[in-house]
XYZ file of C-alpha atoms in Angstrom:
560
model
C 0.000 0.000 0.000
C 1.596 3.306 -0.972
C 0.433 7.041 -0.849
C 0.146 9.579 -3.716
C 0.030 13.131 -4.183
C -2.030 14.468 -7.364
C -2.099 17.829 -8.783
C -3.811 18.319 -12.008
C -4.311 21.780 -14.240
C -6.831 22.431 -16.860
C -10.536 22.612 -16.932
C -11.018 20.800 -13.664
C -13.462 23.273 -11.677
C -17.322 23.546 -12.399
C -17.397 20.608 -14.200
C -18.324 17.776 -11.544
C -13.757 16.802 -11.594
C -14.266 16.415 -7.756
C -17.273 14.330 -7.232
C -15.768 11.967 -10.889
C -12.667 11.980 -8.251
C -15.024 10.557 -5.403
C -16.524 8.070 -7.350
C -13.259 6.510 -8.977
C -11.562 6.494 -5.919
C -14.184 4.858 -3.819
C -14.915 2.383 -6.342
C -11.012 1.391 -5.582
C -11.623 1.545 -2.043
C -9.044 4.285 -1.609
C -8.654 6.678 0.781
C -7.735 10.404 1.384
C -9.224 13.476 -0.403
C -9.638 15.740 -3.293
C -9.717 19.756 -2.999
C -9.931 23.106 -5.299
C -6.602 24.748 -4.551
C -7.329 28.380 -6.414
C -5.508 27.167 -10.065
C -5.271 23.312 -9.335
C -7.374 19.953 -8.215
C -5.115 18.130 -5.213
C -6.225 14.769 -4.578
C -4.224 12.578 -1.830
C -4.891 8.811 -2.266
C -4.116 6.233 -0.082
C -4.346 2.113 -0.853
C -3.681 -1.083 -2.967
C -4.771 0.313 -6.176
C -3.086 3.996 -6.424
C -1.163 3.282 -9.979
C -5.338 2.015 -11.329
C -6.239 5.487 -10.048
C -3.561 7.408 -11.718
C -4.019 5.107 -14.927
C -7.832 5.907 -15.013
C -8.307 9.556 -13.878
C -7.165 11.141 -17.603
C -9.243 8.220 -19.031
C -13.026 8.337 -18.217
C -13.777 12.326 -17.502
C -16.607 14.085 -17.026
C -17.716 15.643 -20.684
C -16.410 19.019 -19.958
C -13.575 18.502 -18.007
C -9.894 18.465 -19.273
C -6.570 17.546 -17.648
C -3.900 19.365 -19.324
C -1.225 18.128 -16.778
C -0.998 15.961 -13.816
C 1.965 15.710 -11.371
C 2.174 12.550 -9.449
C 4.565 12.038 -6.373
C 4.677 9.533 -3.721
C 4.026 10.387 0.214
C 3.983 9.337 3.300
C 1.165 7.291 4.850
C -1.523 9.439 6.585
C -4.079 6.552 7.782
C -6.864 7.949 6.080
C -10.281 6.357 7.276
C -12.229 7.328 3.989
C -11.985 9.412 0.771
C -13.475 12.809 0.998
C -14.227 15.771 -0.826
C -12.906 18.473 1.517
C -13.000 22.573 1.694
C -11.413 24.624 -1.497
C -8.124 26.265 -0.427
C -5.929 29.112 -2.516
C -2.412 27.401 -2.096
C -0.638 27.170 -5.393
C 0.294 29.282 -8.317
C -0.242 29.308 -11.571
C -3.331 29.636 -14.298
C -6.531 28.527 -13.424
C -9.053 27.793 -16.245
C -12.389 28.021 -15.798
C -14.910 26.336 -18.415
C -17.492 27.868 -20.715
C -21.277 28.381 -20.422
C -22.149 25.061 -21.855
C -25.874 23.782 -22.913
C -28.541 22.004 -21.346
C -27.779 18.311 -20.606
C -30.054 15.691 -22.112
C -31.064 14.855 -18.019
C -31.747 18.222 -17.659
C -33.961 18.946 -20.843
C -36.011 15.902 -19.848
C -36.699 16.956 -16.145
C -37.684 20.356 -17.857
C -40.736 18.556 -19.768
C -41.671 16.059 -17.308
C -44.712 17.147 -15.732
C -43.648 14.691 -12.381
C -40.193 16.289 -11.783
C -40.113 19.129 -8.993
C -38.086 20.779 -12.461
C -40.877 20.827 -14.439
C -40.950 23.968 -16.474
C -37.731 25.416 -14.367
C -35.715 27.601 -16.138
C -32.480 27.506 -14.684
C -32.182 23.798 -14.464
C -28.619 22.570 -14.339
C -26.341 20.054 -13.011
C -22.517 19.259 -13.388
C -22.329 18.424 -17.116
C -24.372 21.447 -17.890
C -24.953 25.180 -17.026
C -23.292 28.598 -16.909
C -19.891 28.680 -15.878
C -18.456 31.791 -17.056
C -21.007 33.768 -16.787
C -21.613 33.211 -13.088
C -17.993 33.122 -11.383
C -16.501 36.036 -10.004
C -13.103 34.239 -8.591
C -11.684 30.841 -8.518
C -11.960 28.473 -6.446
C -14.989 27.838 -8.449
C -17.580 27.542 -5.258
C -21.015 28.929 -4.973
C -19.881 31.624 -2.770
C -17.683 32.926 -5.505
C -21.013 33.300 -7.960
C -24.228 34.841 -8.675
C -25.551 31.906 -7.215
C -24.246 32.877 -3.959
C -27.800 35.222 -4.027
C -29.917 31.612 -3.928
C -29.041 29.594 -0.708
C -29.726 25.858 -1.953
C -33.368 24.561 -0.245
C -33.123 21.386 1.890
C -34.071 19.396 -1.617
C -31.562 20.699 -3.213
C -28.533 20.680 -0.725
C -29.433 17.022 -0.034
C -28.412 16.453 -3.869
C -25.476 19.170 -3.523
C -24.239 16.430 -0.768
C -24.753 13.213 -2.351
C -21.755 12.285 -3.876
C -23.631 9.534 -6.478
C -25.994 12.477 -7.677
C -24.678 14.587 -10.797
C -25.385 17.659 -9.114
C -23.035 16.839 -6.372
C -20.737 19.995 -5.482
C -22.985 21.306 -8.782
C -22.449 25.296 -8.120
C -25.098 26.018 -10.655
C -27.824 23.599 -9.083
C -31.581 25.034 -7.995
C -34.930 25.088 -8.069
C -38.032 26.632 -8.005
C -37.972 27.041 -4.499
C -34.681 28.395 -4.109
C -33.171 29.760 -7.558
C -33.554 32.631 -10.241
C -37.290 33.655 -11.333
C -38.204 35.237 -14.322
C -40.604 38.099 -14.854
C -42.357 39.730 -17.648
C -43.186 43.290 -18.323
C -44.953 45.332 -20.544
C -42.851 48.226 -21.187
C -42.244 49.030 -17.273
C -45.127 47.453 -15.671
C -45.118 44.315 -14.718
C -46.948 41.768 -15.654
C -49.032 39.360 -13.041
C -49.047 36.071 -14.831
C -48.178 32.798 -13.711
C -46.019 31.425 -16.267
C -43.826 34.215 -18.172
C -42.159 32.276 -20.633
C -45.580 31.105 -22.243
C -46.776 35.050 -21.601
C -44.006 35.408 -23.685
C -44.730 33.209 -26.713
C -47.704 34.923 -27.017
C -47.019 38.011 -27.701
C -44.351 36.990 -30.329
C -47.478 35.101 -32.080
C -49.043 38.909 -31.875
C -45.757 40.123 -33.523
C -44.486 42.353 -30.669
C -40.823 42.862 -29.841
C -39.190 40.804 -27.034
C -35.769 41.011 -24.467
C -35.120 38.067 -23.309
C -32.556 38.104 -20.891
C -30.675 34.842 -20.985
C -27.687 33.142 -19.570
C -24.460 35.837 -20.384
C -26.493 38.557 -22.493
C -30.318 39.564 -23.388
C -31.567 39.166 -27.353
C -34.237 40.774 -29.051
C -36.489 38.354 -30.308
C -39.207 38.170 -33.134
C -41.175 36.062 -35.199
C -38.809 35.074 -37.984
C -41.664 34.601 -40.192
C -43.125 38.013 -39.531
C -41.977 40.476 -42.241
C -43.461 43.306 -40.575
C -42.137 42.469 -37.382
C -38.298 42.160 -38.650
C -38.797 45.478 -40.136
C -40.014 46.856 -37.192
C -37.353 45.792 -35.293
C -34.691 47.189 -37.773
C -35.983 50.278 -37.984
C -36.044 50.809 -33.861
C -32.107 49.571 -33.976
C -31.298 51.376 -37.345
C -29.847 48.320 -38.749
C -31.885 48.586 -41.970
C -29.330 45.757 -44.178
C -27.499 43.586 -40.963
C -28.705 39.841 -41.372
C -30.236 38.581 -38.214
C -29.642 35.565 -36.514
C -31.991 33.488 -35.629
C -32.408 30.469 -32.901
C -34.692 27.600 -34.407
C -36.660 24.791 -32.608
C -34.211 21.407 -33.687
C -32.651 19.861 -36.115
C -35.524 18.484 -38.238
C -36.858 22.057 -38.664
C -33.794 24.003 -39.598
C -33.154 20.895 -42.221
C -36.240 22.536 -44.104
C -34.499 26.248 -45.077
C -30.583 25.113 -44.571
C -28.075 22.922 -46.345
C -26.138 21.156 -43.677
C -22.871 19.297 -43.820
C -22.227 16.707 -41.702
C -19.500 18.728 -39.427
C -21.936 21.488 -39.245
C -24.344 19.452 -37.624
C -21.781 18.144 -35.634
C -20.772 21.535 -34.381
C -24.584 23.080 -34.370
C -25.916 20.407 -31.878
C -22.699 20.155 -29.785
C -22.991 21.044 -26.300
C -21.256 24.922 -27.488
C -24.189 25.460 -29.505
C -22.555 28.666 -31.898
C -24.564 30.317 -34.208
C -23.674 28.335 -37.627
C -23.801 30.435 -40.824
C -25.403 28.012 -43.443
C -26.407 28.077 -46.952
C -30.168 28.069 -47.583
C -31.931 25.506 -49.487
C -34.980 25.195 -51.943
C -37.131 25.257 -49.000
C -36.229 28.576 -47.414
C -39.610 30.374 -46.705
C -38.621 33.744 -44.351
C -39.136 36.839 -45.786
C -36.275 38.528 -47.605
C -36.059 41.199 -44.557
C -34.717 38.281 -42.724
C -31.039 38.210 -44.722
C -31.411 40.776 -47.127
C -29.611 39.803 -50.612
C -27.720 36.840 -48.660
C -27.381 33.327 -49.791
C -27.061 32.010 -46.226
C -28.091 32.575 -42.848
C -26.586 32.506 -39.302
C -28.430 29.748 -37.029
C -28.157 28.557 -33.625
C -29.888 25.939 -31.823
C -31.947 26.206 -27.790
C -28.804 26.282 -25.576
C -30.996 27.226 -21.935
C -33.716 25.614 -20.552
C -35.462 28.738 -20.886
C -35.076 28.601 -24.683
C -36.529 25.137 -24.632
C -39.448 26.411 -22.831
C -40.325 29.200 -25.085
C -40.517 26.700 -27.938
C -42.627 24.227 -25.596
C -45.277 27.081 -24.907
C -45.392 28.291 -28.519
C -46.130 26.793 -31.896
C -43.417 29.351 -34.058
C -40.113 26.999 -35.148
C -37.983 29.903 -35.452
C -37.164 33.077 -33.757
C -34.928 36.053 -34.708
C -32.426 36.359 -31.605
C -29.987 38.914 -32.055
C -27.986 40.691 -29.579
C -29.795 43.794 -27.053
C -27.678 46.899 -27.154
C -27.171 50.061 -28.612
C -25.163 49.879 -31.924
C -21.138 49.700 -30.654
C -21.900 49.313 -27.094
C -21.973 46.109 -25.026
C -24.984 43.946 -24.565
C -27.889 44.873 -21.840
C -27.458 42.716 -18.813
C -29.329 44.730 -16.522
C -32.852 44.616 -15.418
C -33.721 48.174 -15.869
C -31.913 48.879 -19.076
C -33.386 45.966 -20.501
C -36.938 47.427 -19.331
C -35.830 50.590 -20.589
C -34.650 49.669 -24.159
C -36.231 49.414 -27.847
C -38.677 46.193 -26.729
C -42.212 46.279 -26.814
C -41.892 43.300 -23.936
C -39.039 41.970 -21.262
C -38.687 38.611 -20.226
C -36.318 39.020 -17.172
C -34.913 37.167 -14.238
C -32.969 37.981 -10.914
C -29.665 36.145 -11.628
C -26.480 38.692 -12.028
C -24.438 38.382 -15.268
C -21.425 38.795 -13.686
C -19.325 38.142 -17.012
C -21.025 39.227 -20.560
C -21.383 36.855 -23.111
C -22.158 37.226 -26.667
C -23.480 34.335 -28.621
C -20.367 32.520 -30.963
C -20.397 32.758 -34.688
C -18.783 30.268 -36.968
C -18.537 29.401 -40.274
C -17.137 26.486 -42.377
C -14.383 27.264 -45.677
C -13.984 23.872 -47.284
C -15.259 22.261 -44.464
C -12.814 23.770 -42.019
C -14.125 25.971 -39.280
C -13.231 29.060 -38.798
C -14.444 31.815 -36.060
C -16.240 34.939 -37.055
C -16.992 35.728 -33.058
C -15.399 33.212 -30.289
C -17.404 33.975 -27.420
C -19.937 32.028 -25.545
C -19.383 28.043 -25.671
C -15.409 28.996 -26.243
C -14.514 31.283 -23.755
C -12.379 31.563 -22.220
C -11.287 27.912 -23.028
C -7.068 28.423 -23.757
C -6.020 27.019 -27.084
C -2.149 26.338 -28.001
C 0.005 28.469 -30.009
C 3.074 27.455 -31.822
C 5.410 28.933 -30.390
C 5.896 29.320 -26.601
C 5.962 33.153 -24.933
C 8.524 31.326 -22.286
C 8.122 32.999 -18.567
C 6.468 36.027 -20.118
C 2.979 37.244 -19.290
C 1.434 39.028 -21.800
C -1.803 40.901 -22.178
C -2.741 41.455 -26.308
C -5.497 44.681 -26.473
C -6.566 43.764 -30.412
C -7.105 47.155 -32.488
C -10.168 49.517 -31.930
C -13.783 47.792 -33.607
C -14.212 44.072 -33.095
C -12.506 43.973 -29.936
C -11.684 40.707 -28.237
C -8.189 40.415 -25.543
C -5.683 37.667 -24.793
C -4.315 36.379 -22.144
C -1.077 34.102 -22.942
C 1.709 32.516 -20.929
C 3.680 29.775 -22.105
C 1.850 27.891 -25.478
C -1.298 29.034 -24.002
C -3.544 31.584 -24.828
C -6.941 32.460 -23.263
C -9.257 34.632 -25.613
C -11.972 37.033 -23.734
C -15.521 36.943 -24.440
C -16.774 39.522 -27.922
C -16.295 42.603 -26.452
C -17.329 45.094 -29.479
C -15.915 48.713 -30.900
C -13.942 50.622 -27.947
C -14.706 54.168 -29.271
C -17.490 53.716 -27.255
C -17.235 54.656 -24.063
C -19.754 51.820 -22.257
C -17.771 49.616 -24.438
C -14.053 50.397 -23.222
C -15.016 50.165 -19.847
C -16.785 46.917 -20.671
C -13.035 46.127 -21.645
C -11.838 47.223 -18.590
C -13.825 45.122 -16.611
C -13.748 41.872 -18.791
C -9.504 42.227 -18.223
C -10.152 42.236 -14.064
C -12.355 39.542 -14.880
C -10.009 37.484 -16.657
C -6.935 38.154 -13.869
C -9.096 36.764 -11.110
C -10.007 33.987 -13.499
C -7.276 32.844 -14.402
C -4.937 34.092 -11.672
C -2.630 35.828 -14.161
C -2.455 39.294 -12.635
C 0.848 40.340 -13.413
C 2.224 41.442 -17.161
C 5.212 41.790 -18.323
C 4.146 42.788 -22.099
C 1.058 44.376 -23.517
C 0.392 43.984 -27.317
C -1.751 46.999 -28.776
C -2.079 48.060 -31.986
C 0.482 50.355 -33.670
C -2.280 53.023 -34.450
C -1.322 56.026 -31.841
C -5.073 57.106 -31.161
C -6.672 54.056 -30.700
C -8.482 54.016 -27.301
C -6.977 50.451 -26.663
C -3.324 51.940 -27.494
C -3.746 54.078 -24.895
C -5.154 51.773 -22.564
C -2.185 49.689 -23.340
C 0.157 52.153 -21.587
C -1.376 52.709 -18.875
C -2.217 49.346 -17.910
C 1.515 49.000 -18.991
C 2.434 51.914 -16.265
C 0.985 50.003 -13.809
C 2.151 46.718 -14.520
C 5.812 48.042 -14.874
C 5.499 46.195 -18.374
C 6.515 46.843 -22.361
C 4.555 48.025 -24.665
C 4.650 45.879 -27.780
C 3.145 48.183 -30.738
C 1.788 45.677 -33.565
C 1.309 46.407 -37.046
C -2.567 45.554 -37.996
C -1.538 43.697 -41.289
C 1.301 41.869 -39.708
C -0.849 40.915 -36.448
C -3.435 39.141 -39.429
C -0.601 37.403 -40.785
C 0.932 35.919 -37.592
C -2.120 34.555 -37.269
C -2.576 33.082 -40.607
C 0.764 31.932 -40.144
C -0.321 30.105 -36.529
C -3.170 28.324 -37.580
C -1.440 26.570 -40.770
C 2.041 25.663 -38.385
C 4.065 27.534 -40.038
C 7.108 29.969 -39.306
C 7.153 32.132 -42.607
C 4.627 32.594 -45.264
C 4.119 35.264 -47.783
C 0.481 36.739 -47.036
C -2.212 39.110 -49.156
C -3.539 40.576 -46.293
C -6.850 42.854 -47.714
C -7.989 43.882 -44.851
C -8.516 47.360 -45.219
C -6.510 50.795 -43.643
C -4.126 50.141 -40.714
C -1.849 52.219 -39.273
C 1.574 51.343 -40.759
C 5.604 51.940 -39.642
C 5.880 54.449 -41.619
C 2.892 56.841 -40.236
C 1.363 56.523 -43.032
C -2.107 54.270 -43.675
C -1.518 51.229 -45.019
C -4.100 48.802 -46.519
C -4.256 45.736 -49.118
C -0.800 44.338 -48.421
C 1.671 41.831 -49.700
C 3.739 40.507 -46.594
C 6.270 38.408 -46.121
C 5.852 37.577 -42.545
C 7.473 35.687 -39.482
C 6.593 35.593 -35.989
C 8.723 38.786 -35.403
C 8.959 40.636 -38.312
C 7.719 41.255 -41.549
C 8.429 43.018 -45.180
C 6.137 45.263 -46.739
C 6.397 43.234 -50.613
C 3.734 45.219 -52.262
C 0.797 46.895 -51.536
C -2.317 48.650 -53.281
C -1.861 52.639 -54.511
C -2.691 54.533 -51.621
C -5.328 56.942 -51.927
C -7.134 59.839 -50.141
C -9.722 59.355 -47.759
C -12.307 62.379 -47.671
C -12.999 62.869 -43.926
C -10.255 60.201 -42.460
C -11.673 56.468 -41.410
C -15.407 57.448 -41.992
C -14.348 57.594 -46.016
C -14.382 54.071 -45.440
C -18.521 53.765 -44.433
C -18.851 56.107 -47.370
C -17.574 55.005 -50.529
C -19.027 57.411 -52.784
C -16.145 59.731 -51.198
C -13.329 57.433 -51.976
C -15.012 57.128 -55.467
C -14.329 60.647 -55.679
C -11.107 60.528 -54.318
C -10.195 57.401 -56.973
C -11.532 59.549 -59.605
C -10.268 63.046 -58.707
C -6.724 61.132 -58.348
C -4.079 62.896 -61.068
């Protein structure tokens, strides 16, 4: 009989890694315990069969979790009478990873429609293998106390389950019920409305045609009939997107088959537990009206992710629903009650749980059957991927450009991307930055930098973020040009070191001062040379000449 010491990194909080630990260590009649210390899982095992344990743990996880490395030593003997799951401590360093929001389990769903579960019709219904994560957590250790959920003290039901170690919603931080979690409310502009079931309230008044906020799990969408042309229209003209396709959010499978060609690895991704929003070609049997997608071949859908969701197909008899993201054009999504109340709805469909991290709903695409992201966000983040090359002892921060913001996080290989966050010339939106960086330190523990990567561009807000987060880090500032930045990644995702890249992504700021755009690089991690690039031309009015292009016609033509 021998002793072991286990620490293991990677996604191993919120997704049910200690009560898997339990299980496979009592069903080898081992002894000892497992514990959340702030970044790692520590497990002490005691018995005949340690080397089984060690041999199995990587081998039969939970669905979400992920061991990215596991440190085994041998200790002495403690005499431990039983295995336990024992209180989360903050001893060791390093990065912590914390899982995305992830779908609604199978279990779950079915509890949701059966009219004998004390979950019947609950809209917050989750257990280990499903749930916000993200979302929810404030700090790691991942415990309830570090949450939203923090607000819901678990009734005796519920904590009886929290406790059983055979239940999946043992040590579950998301778990709840009616009688003790999040309820959801409907109102009517701002008066609230006394009905007993909301969600079906608000399938209703989407068969009426009315506008609808429906605040959800990291964000709130506006939701319509996606078969009601006056309705879409409606709801363009109150956001003054008169030509932006919306998404939409349709019932299953079976339906969306009837208006979308599907390949098989776009099913595969559409009805995984991320659920992204999909763009997809439409077939024969597409039958929205053209306000839907104006003068598009394809359309961007995503399938029920929340129980909620579920339910508001359940209580209706519409297939399909426009859902596209609540907020004012360039500023962050709503995500609370009162602006949601306040905004360009007709109806809100609300509920009491604190969004503690925004959101915004993924967006992904397939080029010769390889995906590719338009918006990493919910389902993704902040999941780390690997880069090629490694950053070494280095932690550095990467700030992205100005419009289409997103940050990075990356020490060693790894990288860990931040939610969407959206065009920082906005005020609400650069402090929505702000705040999704603080986020992301407690996260992840990384709270130290020793580089920050901005753009080169001198006047971007996040350039100027970058030094003076750099100030108070006591870190470099690592200007990067735009082009080359789109290259290094190009180069990343294929493997390889070099590569000659047509980069046509429009003006950036070059090293030269001047703007640069449509570009011919030869590129390495490091470096690049400017090759060739497109005649530069005049742009009437500075950056805006690019949302006009009647100017730059006359600046193309007026050219001598």
């Amino acid at each position: 009989m021998k002793a072991l010491k286990i620490l293991t990194q990677g996604i191993v909080q919120g997704v049910g890694f200690r009560p898997y630990v339990y299980r496979l260590a009592t069903d080898l009649n081992l002894n000892g315990h497992v514990r959340n210390l702030g970044n790692v899982v520590e497990i002490i095992i005691e018995g005949e069969k340690t080397d089984d344990f060690v041999r199995r743990l990587p081998e039969e996880l939970p669905p979400i979790a992920k061991i990215d490395s596991m440190e085994v030593d041998e200790i002495e003997l403690e005499d431990y009478s039983d295995f336990e799951i024992i209180e989360s401590g903050d001893a060791y360093s390093g990065v912590s990873v914390i899982p995305p929001d992830i779908a609604i389990c199978d279990k779950c769903l079915a509890e949701i429609r059966d009219p004998n579960d004390r979950r019947y019709k609950y809209a917050f219904n989750a257990c280990t293998d499903c749930g916000p994560r993200f979302t929810v957590i404030e700090s790691v250790p991942y415990d309830r106390v570090r949450t939203s959920m923090e607000d819901f003290p678990l009734c005796d039901d519920c904590l009886v389950e929290y406790r059983q170690p055979l239940d999946r919603r043992y040590h579950g931080e998301a778990i709840c019920c009616s009688d003790c979690g999040p309820q959801m409310e409907i109102y009517e502009g701002s008066h609230r409305l006394d009905v007993e079931n909301p969600i079906r309230k608000g399938a209703e008044i989407l068969k009426e045609g009315k506008i609808l906020a429906i605040k959800g799990i990291g964000g709130t969408h506006l939701v319509v009939d996606a078969y009601n042309d006056d309705a879409i229209k409606e709801l363009r003209k109150r956001l003054n997107r008169p030509n932006q396709a919306f998404a939409v959010m349709c019932k299953d499978l079976e339906s969306l088959e009837n208006y979308a060609q599907l390949s098989d690895r776009e099913i595969e991704t559409i009805t995984s537990n991320k659920r992204p929003i999909v763009i997809l070609k439409k077939n024969d049997g597409y039958r929205f009206p053209e306000s839907l997608s104006p003068g598009l071949h394809n359309i961007g859908v995503m399938l029920p992710y929340s129980p909620m969701h579920y339910l508001l197909f359940d209580e209706g008899d519409i297939d399909t629903y426009v859902m596209t993201s609540a907020n004012i054009p360039g500023e962050p999504m709503m995500i609370e009650n009162e602006d949601i109340i306040g905004g360009v709805n007709d109806y809100s469909l609300i509920h009491n749980r604190r969004i503690l991290n925004r959101c915004d709903d993924s967006v992904i695409r397939f080029r010769n059957n390889e995906l590719s992201f338009i918006r990493r966000s919910r389902g993704y983040t902040p999941e780390p991927y690997t880069i090629n090359y490694d950053v070494n002892d280095a932690n550095v921060l990467a700030l992205g450009p100005e419009l289409d913001v997103t940050f990075s996080i990356a020490r060693g290989d790894k990288v860990y991307p931040s939610q969407h966050i959206g065009n920082t010339n906005k005020p609400k939106t650069l402090m929505f930055l702000r705040n999704a960086i603080e986020n992301m330190e407690r996260i992840t523990k990384i709270n130290e930098f020793d580089v920050i990567a901005c753009d080169m561009h001198p006047h971007f807000f996040t350039t100027r973020l970058a030094h003076e987060l750099a100030e108070k880090y006591d870190a470099e500032v690592l200007p990067v040009q735009h082009h080359h930045a789109h290259s290094v990644a190009l180069a990343n995702d294929h493997g390889i070191d070099e590569m000659i890249v047509i980069a046509a992504d429009g003006v950036g700021y070059g090293s030269d001062g001047t703007s640069w755009g449509g570009e011919i690089l030869y590129t390495d991690i490091s470096s690049f040379e400017r090759m060739a690039h497109l005649q530069p031309q005049l742009m009437p009015g500075g950056d805006m000449a690019t949302r006009y292009p009647a100017r730059m016609l006359a600046s193309i033509l007026d050219d001598d």
